[in-house]
Amino acid sequence: LTTGAVDLHDPLWSADGEWILYRRGLNDFWVTARDGKQQRRVIEGPQVYTPQWSPLGHWVAYERHNAGQMGDIWITDIESGEAWNVTPDPAHDQAPRWSPDGRRLLFESDRDGSWDLFVLTLAEKPERKEKEKKGKQSSGSTETAEPGVPGADEAAAILEECRAFLRRGRFEPEKSASTAGDDHDAVFSPKGDELLFRSNAMGSWDLWRGPVDGGKPKRLTPAGGDVADLRWPRSERIFYRSGGRIRSAQPDLGDRKEVELEARLNVDQRARNRAVFAEAWRALRESFYDPNLHGADWDAVRTRFSSRLDGVWDRTDLHRLISEMLGELHASHLGIWGGEPPNQVHLGYLGATLESVDRDRHRVWRISHIVANGPLDPIRLEADEIRPAVGDFVVTWDGRRPPRGALLDTLLVDQVGHKIELGIARGKPKKKPDGRLRVKPVGRSRAAELRYDEWVATRRARVDSLSAGRIGYIHLQAMNSKNLRRFRQALMGEVYDREALIIDVRNNGGGNIHEELLRELDRRPYALAHPRGGRRSVQPANWRRRPAALLINERSGSDAEIFPEAFRTLGLGPLVGVPTAGAVIGTGGTRLLDGSWLRLPTVGWYTLDGQDLENAGVAPDIYVERSPADEAAHRDPQLDRAIELMLARIAPVESTAGSTGSTKRRDD
């Protein structure tokens, strides 16, 4: 049907089956008649996504993003070329869906603080006569008996009403069935009066059902259902995917069944490898943020690496070959993974540092550190159990003495959540333990959380100690909504009265909250609020522009580099530490033929004078290294230097008269 050098994607049939809408390259959408004729561009990019044909005619709804990455829902008449922005508001709107009768348009929006469902009514549905409700049709009518789908005469009338509505230009969408959580992927019922959607309101992605016109929705699946891929076809059954299976049920989730699906096929492994390799190569050619591909001769790269495909058999080899090809771009935010079953082996963690010691024919472990709130923390143990301490030894494991050379990791395989009895010897690695305790090892993610919490608490305590409580410390673990919420809470809570701030983005791999962080830090007062009997306060409450320093290191990446660069540009304070990673690209990804996921760096980030931050990073204003020796000794010279800088910036403590030695702090 089509030819040309540009890749074409995402074909969609029109409702009448006469036209195909498709994406041409990265930007524009075109249509072609079903015979390949009358090809033309109907929606001009860039940044156009998720198009949906109207069920009634040649209208397409889609989301268009502006330069600030905010989305609006648009409708284009591909015959006349007319286009309307039907959600001209400051929120992000996405994922349009037409009702079966073409009268309404559903979309997702974060305008109320979470992802909710909204519906825009383009044509009101008239009340049917009694005989129509009973399914009787007049002679000569083209109306179909399928519920929710209008006949030709009614469809033409609806289109005229919709067109008149769009030309009036008054768009007032209403909130549809929504929960307190994030709601996504809604589908209309065949009659168009109800919605089926996913929500995480109860902590997992469950299946919900509710009326289009608002009202209280109902959760259909039990917590932990993890549903996806919802369908409500013109029938009395719904379909969805859960637990890796396709499931079918009545709309109220009665008569639930698992859809039996078996597909046997012969796979030419080498042919598939060649196809996946070509997919990855093309995706990077089209989507890499730098059209010059960092100077790589991409055609020559394909020739060189594809010559090795005959030596590839399994997915691991293919991923390794593609990864080597990705290396030719000399860029971050690249990778390929997945497509195989997840690793089912889970290693347990005791929340402590144990140093192995061989004794005779047995192995014991010396406890050199216990992580707060971890499985070995004495406060978490039963009253009759021995309380381990640094310097004690683990000498028995479930009542046995492990053999010489036993590996701790081996003993902890698949032990997450299972009780293990440890024999503890005080001070010396004796054969007989002085007492026993029973612990449940935690998983890897929980162990990482415990160590992180301890790391932050240690640094916060040091800042408090060296500054006598005058400097606040905030660490951002990642640039995500969770850390943004913590940051805002800290500004209004624990550091509100502090005279200076140390913000730490060391070991932060990135995300996308730099703009929100900067808005919190770079604010100006605009009013005073004074409740009767209370204290007068400046608004906004966290307006204070205090002295601040920002800590960076070689493991500050992506958005944790954009933020420091902007922090300095806005004059918010000095950067302390060592240069950042130089890994600054906005990224997405695509699923390949064999199920692999290819990461695609698509958005470049530059300084105001045009310097690409990728492979450059952000240099500190004050260079301070933290050596391996510092880490081993738990020293943090970068933090200490930031404390020193902030103490020099804030006003000295003024002594009050009298013999009490009390002090007072000067307010800004």
Short mmCIF file of C-alpha atoms in Angstrom, two decimals, residues 136-534:
data_model
loop_
_atom_site.label_atom_id
_atom_site.label_comp_id
_atom_site.label_asym_id
_atom_site.label_seq_id
_atom_site.Cartn_x
_atom_site.Cartn_y
_atom_site.Cartn_z
CA LYS A 136 -39.38 -1.62 17.38
CA GLN A 137 -38.21 0.14 14.27
CA SER A 138 -40.23 2.02 11.68
CA SER A 139 -40.40 0.81 8.10
CA GLY A 140 -37.46 1.84 5.94
CA SER A 141 -35.21 2.84 8.87
CA THR A 142 -31.54 2.02 8.55
CA GLU A 143 -31.10 1.80 12.32
CA THR A 144 -29.29 -1.32 13.47
CA ALA A 145 -30.47 -3.50 16.35
CA GLU A 146 -26.97 -3.56 17.88
CA PRO A 147 -27.14 -1.51 21.12
CA GLY A 148 -25.18 1.72 21.14
CA VAL A 149 -24.47 1.78 17.40
CA PRO A 150 -26.61 4.28 15.43
CA GLY A 151 -27.86 3.61 11.94
CA ALA A 152 -26.91 5.69 8.94
CA ASP A 153 -29.68 8.29 9.29
CA GLU A 154 -29.09 8.83 12.99
CA ALA A 155 -25.31 8.91 12.47
CA ALA A 156 -25.63 11.75 9.96
CA ALA A 157 -27.75 13.74 12.41
CA ILE A 158 -25.29 13.13 15.23
CA LEU A 159 -22.37 14.31 13.09
CA GLU A 160 -24.14 17.56 12.25
CA GLU A 161 -24.90 18.17 15.91
CA CYS A 162 -21.28 17.41 16.87
CA ARG A 163 -19.97 19.75 14.19
CA ALA A 164 -22.20 22.57 15.42
CA PHE A 165 -21.01 21.95 18.98
CA LEU A 166 -17.33 22.08 17.96
CA ARG A 167 -17.78 25.29 16.00
CA ARG A 168 -19.42 27.00 18.99
CA GLY A 169 -16.14 26.42 20.84
CA ARG A 170 -17.52 26.02 24.37
CA PHE A 171 -15.95 22.87 25.78
CA GLU A 172 -16.89 21.92 29.33
CA PRO A 173 -15.95 18.30 30.09
CA GLU A 174 -17.34 16.68 33.22
CA LYS A 175 -15.70 14.20 35.56
CA SER A 176 -16.84 10.67 34.89
CA ALA A 177 -16.65 7.62 37.14
CA SER A 178 -13.39 8.09 39.04
CA THR A 179 -11.72 6.85 42.21
CA ALA A 180 -9.38 8.44 44.75
CA GLY A 181 -6.44 6.82 42.95
CA ASP A 182 -5.15 6.99 39.39
CA ASP A 183 -7.65 5.82 36.76
CA HIS A 184 -6.54 4.67 33.32
CA ASP A 185 -7.41 2.70 30.19
CA ALA A 186 -11.20 3.13 30.36
CA VAL A 187 -13.47 1.51 27.78
CA PHE A 188 -17.15 2.21 27.11
CA SER A 189 -19.89 -0.36 27.53
CA PRO A 190 -21.64 -1.36 24.29
CA LYS A 191 -24.51 1.01 25.15
CA GLY A 192 -22.10 3.80 26.07
CA ASP A 193 -23.59 4.39 29.51
CA GLU A 194 -20.93 2.69 31.65
CA LEU A 195 -17.15 2.50 31.86
CA LEU A 196 -14.71 -0.26 32.64
CA PHE A 197 -11.31 0.99 33.81
CA ARG A 198 -8.18 0.28 35.84
CA SER A 199 -7.43 2.01 39.13
CA ASN A 200 -4.75 1.75 41.81
CA ALA A 201 -6.99 3.29 44.48
CA MET A 202 -6.64 0.16 46.64
CA GLY A 203 -2.89 -0.23 46.13
CA SER A 204 -2.92 -2.50 43.08
CA TRP A 205 -4.22 -2.21 39.53
CA ASP A 206 -7.75 -3.52 39.95
CA LEU A 207 -10.74 -3.60 37.62
CA TRP A 208 -13.50 -1.03 38.28
CA ARG A 209 -16.89 -0.28 36.74
CA GLY A 210 -18.93 2.91 36.95
CA PRO A 211 -21.48 5.12 35.20
CA VAL A 212 -20.27 7.51 32.51
CA ASP A 213 -22.24 10.39 34.01
CA GLY A 214 -20.38 10.17 37.30
CA GLY A 215 -21.41 8.48 40.48
CA LYS A 216 -19.73 5.93 42.66
CA PRO A 217 -17.78 3.24 40.79
CA LYS A 218 -17.49 -0.34 42.01
CA ARG A 219 -14.33 -2.41 42.31
CA LEU A 220 -14.79 -5.75 40.55
CA THR A 221 -11.56 -7.64 41.12
CA PRO A 222 -9.97 -8.40 44.49
CA ALA A 223 -6.91 -6.41 45.55
CA GLY A 224 -3.78 -7.57 43.76
CA GLY A 225 -5.59 -8.51 40.55
CA ASP A 226 -3.16 -6.46 38.45
CA VAL A 227 -5.48 -6.19 35.45
CA ALA A 228 -4.66 -4.74 32.03
CA ASP A 229 -5.86 -4.74 28.41
CA LEU A 230 -9.56 -4.16 29.07
CA ARG A 231 -12.18 -4.92 26.39
CA TRP A 232 -15.98 -4.57 26.47
CA PRO A 233 -17.13 -5.68 23.01
CA ARG A 234 -20.72 -5.60 21.76
CA SER A 235 -21.76 -8.54 23.86
CA GLU A 236 -22.64 -9.45 27.42
CA ARG A 237 -19.06 -10.25 28.42
CA ILE A 238 -15.95 -8.29 29.29
CA PHE A 239 -12.37 -9.38 28.71
CA TYR A 240 -9.15 -8.46 30.49
CA ARG A 241 -5.68 -9.77 31.22
CA SER A 242 -4.54 -10.70 34.71
CA GLY A 243 -1.74 -12.90 35.98
CA GLY A 244 -0.48 -13.47 32.45
CA ARG A 245 -3.85 -14.92 31.37
CA ILE A 246 -6.76 -13.64 29.29
CA ARG A 247 -9.95 -13.75 31.34
CA SER A 248 -13.61 -13.39 30.48
CA ALA A 249 -16.56 -12.54 32.69
CA GLN A 250 -20.03 -11.05 32.79
CA PRO A 251 -19.98 -7.25 33.31
CA ASP A 252 -20.56 -7.73 37.05
CA LEU A 253 -17.67 -10.21 37.04
CA GLY A 254 -19.96 -13.18 37.40
CA ASP A 255 -19.22 -16.42 35.53
CA ARG A 256 -15.51 -15.70 35.38
CA LYS A 257 -13.57 -17.89 32.99
CA GLU A 258 -10.05 -18.18 31.76
CA VAL A 259 -9.90 -17.89 27.99
CA GLU A 260 -8.10 -20.95 26.72
CA LEU A 261 -5.56 -19.90 24.19
CA GLU A 262 -3.04 -22.11 22.49
CA ALA A 263 -0.88 -21.05 19.61
CA ARG A 264 1.65 -23.44 18.15
CA LEU A 265 4.11 -22.04 15.67
CA ASN A 266 7.46 -22.79 14.20
CA VAL A 267 10.04 -20.08 14.78
CA ASP A 268 13.05 -19.51 12.55
CA GLN A 269 15.31 -18.33 15.37
CA ARG A 270 17.94 -16.78 13.12
CA ALA A 271 15.32 -14.98 11.04
CA ARG A 272 13.73 -13.61 14.20
CA ASN A 273 17.12 -12.45 15.49
CA ARG A 274 17.70 -10.60 12.21
CA ALA A 275 14.27 -8.96 12.47
CA VAL A 276 14.78 -7.88 16.08
CA PHE A 277 18.25 -6.53 15.28
CA ALA A 278 16.83 -4.53 12.35
CA GLU A 279 13.99 -3.21 14.52
CA ALA A 280 16.44 -1.95 17.13
CA TRP A 281 18.69 -0.35 14.49
CA ARG A 282 15.76 1.42 12.80
CA ALA A 283 14.25 2.61 16.08
CA LEU A 284 17.48 4.34 17.02
CA ARG A 285 17.91 5.81 13.55
CA GLU A 286 14.46 7.39 13.83
CA SER A 287 14.23 8.28 17.51
CA PHE A 288 17.71 9.07 18.89
CA TYR A 289 17.66 12.66 20.17
CA ASP A 290 20.63 13.68 18.00
CA PRO A 291 19.76 13.22 14.30
CA ASN A 292 23.50 12.93 13.61
CA LEU A 293 23.66 9.96 16.03
CA HIS A 294 26.70 11.42 17.84
CA GLY A 295 28.68 11.19 14.60
CA ALA A 296 28.23 7.43 14.15
CA ASP A 297 28.00 6.13 10.55
CA TRP A 298 24.83 4.23 11.35
CA ASP A 299 24.64 2.37 8.03
CA ALA A 300 28.21 1.15 8.48
CA VAL A 301 27.43 0.18 12.08
CA ARG A 302 24.54 -1.97 10.88
CA THR A 303 26.70 -3.70 8.30
CA ARG A 304 29.46 -4.41 10.79
CA PHE A 305 27.30 -5.80 13.57
CA SER A 306 24.73 -7.63 11.43
CA SER A 307 27.58 -9.71 9.98
CA ARG A 308 27.83 -11.38 13.39
CA LEU A 309 24.18 -12.41 13.57
CA ASP A 310 24.79 -15.92 12.25
CA GLY A 311 26.80 -16.60 15.40
CA VAL A 312 23.89 -15.60 17.63
CA TRP A 313 21.37 -18.15 18.84
CA ASP A 314 19.68 -17.30 22.13
CA ARG A 315 18.28 -14.00 23.41
CA THR A 316 21.23 -13.38 25.74
CA ASP A 317 23.65 -13.43 22.81
CA LEU A 318 21.36 -11.19 20.76
CA HIS A 319 21.07 -8.65 23.58
CA ARG A 320 24.82 -8.62 23.98
CA LEU A 321 25.33 -7.97 20.26
CA ILE A 322 22.74 -5.18 20.19
CA SER A 323 24.26 -3.68 23.34
CA GLU A 324 27.64 -3.53 21.63
CA MET A 325 25.97 -1.76 18.70
CA LEU A 326 24.38 0.72 21.13
CA GLY A 327 27.86 1.45 22.46
CA GLU A 328 28.77 3.01 19.11
CA LEU A 329 26.50 5.94 20.01
CA HIS A 330 28.58 6.87 23.08
CA ALA A 331 25.41 7.81 24.94
CA SER A 332 23.56 7.12 28.15
CA HIS A 333 19.96 5.94 28.63
CA LEU A 334 20.45 3.01 26.26
CA GLY A 335 19.83 -0.68 26.83
CA ILE A 336 17.91 -3.79 25.85
CA TRP A 337 16.42 -6.37 28.18
CA GLY A 338 13.41 -8.56 28.88
CA GLY A 339 11.53 -11.02 26.78
CA GLU A 340 12.25 -13.94 29.10
CA PRO A 341 10.59 -15.21 32.28
CA PRO A 342 11.62 -13.30 35.41
CA ASN A 343 14.23 -14.73 37.73
CA GLN A 344 12.36 -16.65 40.40
CA VAL A 345 15.33 -16.94 42.80
CA HIS A 346 15.06 -14.42 45.64
CA LEU A 347 17.93 -13.73 48.01
CA GLY A 348 17.18 -12.81 51.62
CA TYR A 349 18.96 -10.09 53.61
CA LEU A 350 19.52 -9.97 57.36
CA GLY A 351 19.98 -6.20 57.62
CA ALA A 352 23.51 -6.50 58.96
CA THR A 353 27.12 -6.70 57.82
CA LEU A 354 28.53 -10.16 58.58
CA GLU A 355 32.23 -10.95 58.13
CA SER A 356 33.00 -14.62 57.56
CA VAL A 357 35.55 -16.38 59.76
CA ASP A 358 36.69 -20.02 59.35
CA ARG A 359 37.10 -21.96 62.60
CA ASP A 360 38.43 -25.51 62.42
CA ARG A 361 36.00 -27.29 60.09
CA HIS A 362 33.24 -24.73 60.47
CA ARG A 363 32.41 -21.19 59.42
CA VAL A 364 31.08 -18.42 61.66
CA TRP A 365 30.25 -14.80 60.98
CA ARG A 366 31.22 -11.75 63.00
CA ILE A 367 28.58 -9.01 63.22
CA SER A 368 30.30 -5.74 62.28
CA HIS A 369 27.18 -3.61 61.73
CA ILE A 370 23.44 -3.84 62.40
CA VAL A 371 21.07 -1.77 60.28
CA ALA A 372 18.38 0.12 62.19
CA ASN A 373 14.91 -1.44 61.89
CA GLY A 374 16.34 -4.47 60.09
CA PRO A 375 15.73 -8.12 61.01
CA LEU A 376 18.67 -8.15 63.49
CA ASP A 377 17.80 -4.84 65.16
CA PRO A 378 17.30 -5.72 68.87
CA ILE A 379 14.14 -3.61 69.07
CA ARG A 380 12.42 -5.97 66.62
CA LEU A 381 13.19 -9.20 68.53
CA GLU A 382 11.06 -11.11 70.99
CA ALA A 383 11.61 -10.50 74.72
CA ASP A 384 13.10 -13.95 75.37
CA GLU A 385 15.58 -13.78 72.49
CA ILE A 386 19.24 -12.79 72.75
CA ARG A 387 20.01 -9.24 71.67
CA PRO A 388 22.89 -9.31 69.15
CA ALA A 389 25.51 -6.56 69.19
CA VAL A 390 28.44 -5.50 67.04
CA GLY A 391 31.32 -7.88 67.82
CA ASP A 392 29.09 -10.91 68.44
CA PHE A 393 29.25 -14.02 66.24
CA VAL A 394 26.67 -16.10 64.39
CA VAL A 395 27.85 -19.66 65.15
CA THR A 396 24.84 -21.83 64.31
CA TRP A 397 22.27 -21.71 61.52
CA ASP A 398 18.94 -23.44 62.16
CA GLY A 399 20.65 -25.48 64.87
CA ARG A 400 23.60 -26.58 62.70
CA ARG A 401 27.17 -25.37 62.46
CA PRO A 402 27.78 -24.41 58.80
CA PRO A 403 30.80 -26.15 57.21
CA ARG A 404 34.04 -24.34 56.47
CA GLY A 405 33.67 -22.31 53.28
CA ALA A 406 29.85 -22.04 53.52
CA LEU A 407 28.54 -19.01 51.63
CA LEU A 408 26.11 -16.69 53.37
CA ASP A 409 24.29 -15.93 50.10
CA THR A 410 23.69 -19.64 49.51
CA LEU A 411 22.16 -20.01 52.95
CA LEU A 412 19.81 -17.08 52.22
CA VAL A 413 18.47 -18.20 48.81
CA ASP A 414 14.65 -18.17 48.81
CA GLN A 415 14.53 -17.39 52.53
CA VAL A 416 12.66 -14.06 52.26
CA GLY A 417 9.91 -14.08 54.89
CA HIS A 418 10.90 -17.50 56.29
CA LYS A 419 12.05 -17.75 59.91
CA ILE A 420 15.68 -18.72 60.48
CA GLU A 421 17.11 -19.58 63.90
CA LEU A 422 20.54 -18.05 64.53
CA GLY A 423 22.81 -19.01 67.40
CA ILE A 424 24.71 -15.99 68.79
CA ALA A 425 28.00 -16.18 70.72
CA ARG A 426 29.01 -13.13 72.77
CA GLY A 427 32.36 -11.60 71.86
CA LYS A 428 34.05 -14.88 70.83
CA PRO A 429 33.28 -17.50 68.14
CA LYS A 430 32.46 -20.26 70.64
CA LYS A 431 31.05 -23.61 69.56
CA LYS A 432 28.01 -23.30 71.77
CA PRO A 433 25.90 -20.16 71.35
CA ASP A 434 25.05 -17.97 74.31
CA GLY A 435 21.52 -17.55 73.00
CA ARG A 436 19.28 -17.88 69.97
CA LEU A 437 16.96 -15.68 68.00
CA ARG A 438 14.58 -16.19 65.09
CA VAL A 439 14.63 -13.72 62.21
CA LYS A 440 12.81 -13.29 58.89
CA PRO A 441 15.17 -12.13 56.12
CA VAL A 442 13.83 -9.28 54.00
CA GLY A 443 13.99 -8.90 50.24
CA ARG A 444 16.47 -6.88 48.28
CA SER A 445 14.32 -3.77 47.88
CA ARG A 446 13.48 -3.62 51.59
CA ALA A 447 17.14 -4.10 52.52
CA ALA A 448 18.08 -1.21 50.23
CA GLU A 449 15.41 0.99 51.86
CA LEU A 450 16.77 0.22 55.33
CA ARG A 451 20.35 1.08 54.36
CA TYR A 452 19.20 4.24 52.62
CA ASP A 453 17.18 5.41 55.64
CA GLU A 454 20.21 4.82 57.85
CA TRP A 455 22.49 6.71 55.44
CA VAL A 456 20.17 9.74 55.39
CA ALA A 457 19.63 9.72 59.17
CA THR A 458 23.40 9.72 59.74
CA ARG A 459 23.91 12.77 57.52
CA ARG A 460 20.96 14.65 58.91
CA ALA A 461 22.27 14.09 62.43
CA ARG A 462 25.70 15.37 61.43
CA VAL A 463 24.27 18.54 59.91
CA ASP A 464 22.18 19.13 63.03
CA SER A 465 25.16 18.54 65.29
CA LEU A 466 27.71 20.73 63.48
CA SER A 467 25.25 23.58 62.87
CA ALA A 468 23.49 23.45 66.26
CA GLY A 469 20.22 22.87 64.43
CA ARG A 470 20.51 25.96 62.24
CA ILE A 471 20.94 24.18 58.88
CA GLY A 472 18.41 21.84 57.30
CA TYR A 473 19.38 18.77 55.27
CA ILE A 474 17.26 17.13 52.54
CA HIS A 475 18.36 14.21 50.38
CA LEU A 476 16.57 13.38 47.14
CA GLN A 477 16.91 9.66 46.41
CA ALA A 478 15.28 9.95 42.97
CA MET A 479 13.58 12.62 40.91
CA ASN A 480 10.06 11.23 41.27
CA SER A 481 6.71 12.14 42.83
CA LYS A 482 7.50 10.33 46.08
CA ASN A 483 10.64 12.41 46.64
CA LEU A 484 8.90 15.60 45.53
CA ARG A 485 6.25 14.99 48.17
CA ARG A 486 8.94 14.39 50.82
CA PHE A 487 10.76 17.54 49.71
CA ARG A 488 7.66 19.68 50.08
CA GLN A 489 6.87 18.14 53.45
CA ALA A 490 10.41 18.84 54.67
CA LEU A 491 10.25 22.49 53.54
CA MET A 492 7.02 23.00 55.47
CA GLY A 493 8.04 20.81 58.39
CA GLU A 494 11.44 19.78 59.68
CA VAL A 495 13.51 22.47 57.91
CA TYR A 496 10.93 25.27 57.93
CA ASP A 497 12.70 27.31 60.64
CA ARG A 498 16.25 26.47 59.53
CA GLU A 499 18.39 29.40 58.42
CA ALA A 500 20.10 27.57 55.55
CA LEU A 501 19.62 24.43 53.48
CA ILE A 502 21.81 21.65 52.17
CA ILE A 503 20.12 19.75 49.36
CA ASP A 504 21.75 16.47 48.36
CA VAL A 505 21.29 14.74 44.98
CA ARG A 506 24.28 12.44 45.25
CA ASN A 507 23.61 8.85 44.10
CA ASN A 508 20.37 10.05 42.48
CA GLY A 509 19.68 8.32 39.15
CA GLY A 510 17.16 10.87 37.91
CA GLY A 511 13.50 11.12 36.95
CA ASN A 512 11.63 14.30 36.09
CA ILE A 513 10.75 16.74 38.88
CA HIS A 514 13.39 19.46 38.45
CA GLU A 515 10.82 22.11 37.49
CA GLU A 516 8.65 21.45 40.55
CA LEU A 517 11.70 21.53 42.85
CA LEU A 518 12.85 24.84 41.46
CA ARG A 519 9.40 26.35 41.88
CA GLU A 520 9.51 25.39 45.56
CA LEU A 521 12.93 26.98 46.04
CA ASP A 522 12.63 30.13 43.92
CA ARG A 523 9.51 31.83 45.26
CA ARG A 524 8.62 35.38 46.28
CA PRO A 525 6.25 36.58 49.01
CA TYR A 526 3.00 38.13 47.89
CA ALA A 527 0.81 38.62 51.02
CA LEU A 528 0.55 38.40 54.79
CA ALA A 529 -1.91 36.15 56.61
CA HIS A 530 -2.83 36.98 60.21
CA PRO A 531 -5.45 34.86 62.03
CA ARG A 532 -6.93 36.44 65.13
CA GLY A 533 -4.96 35.39 68.17
CA GLY A 534 -2.32 33.81 65.95
#
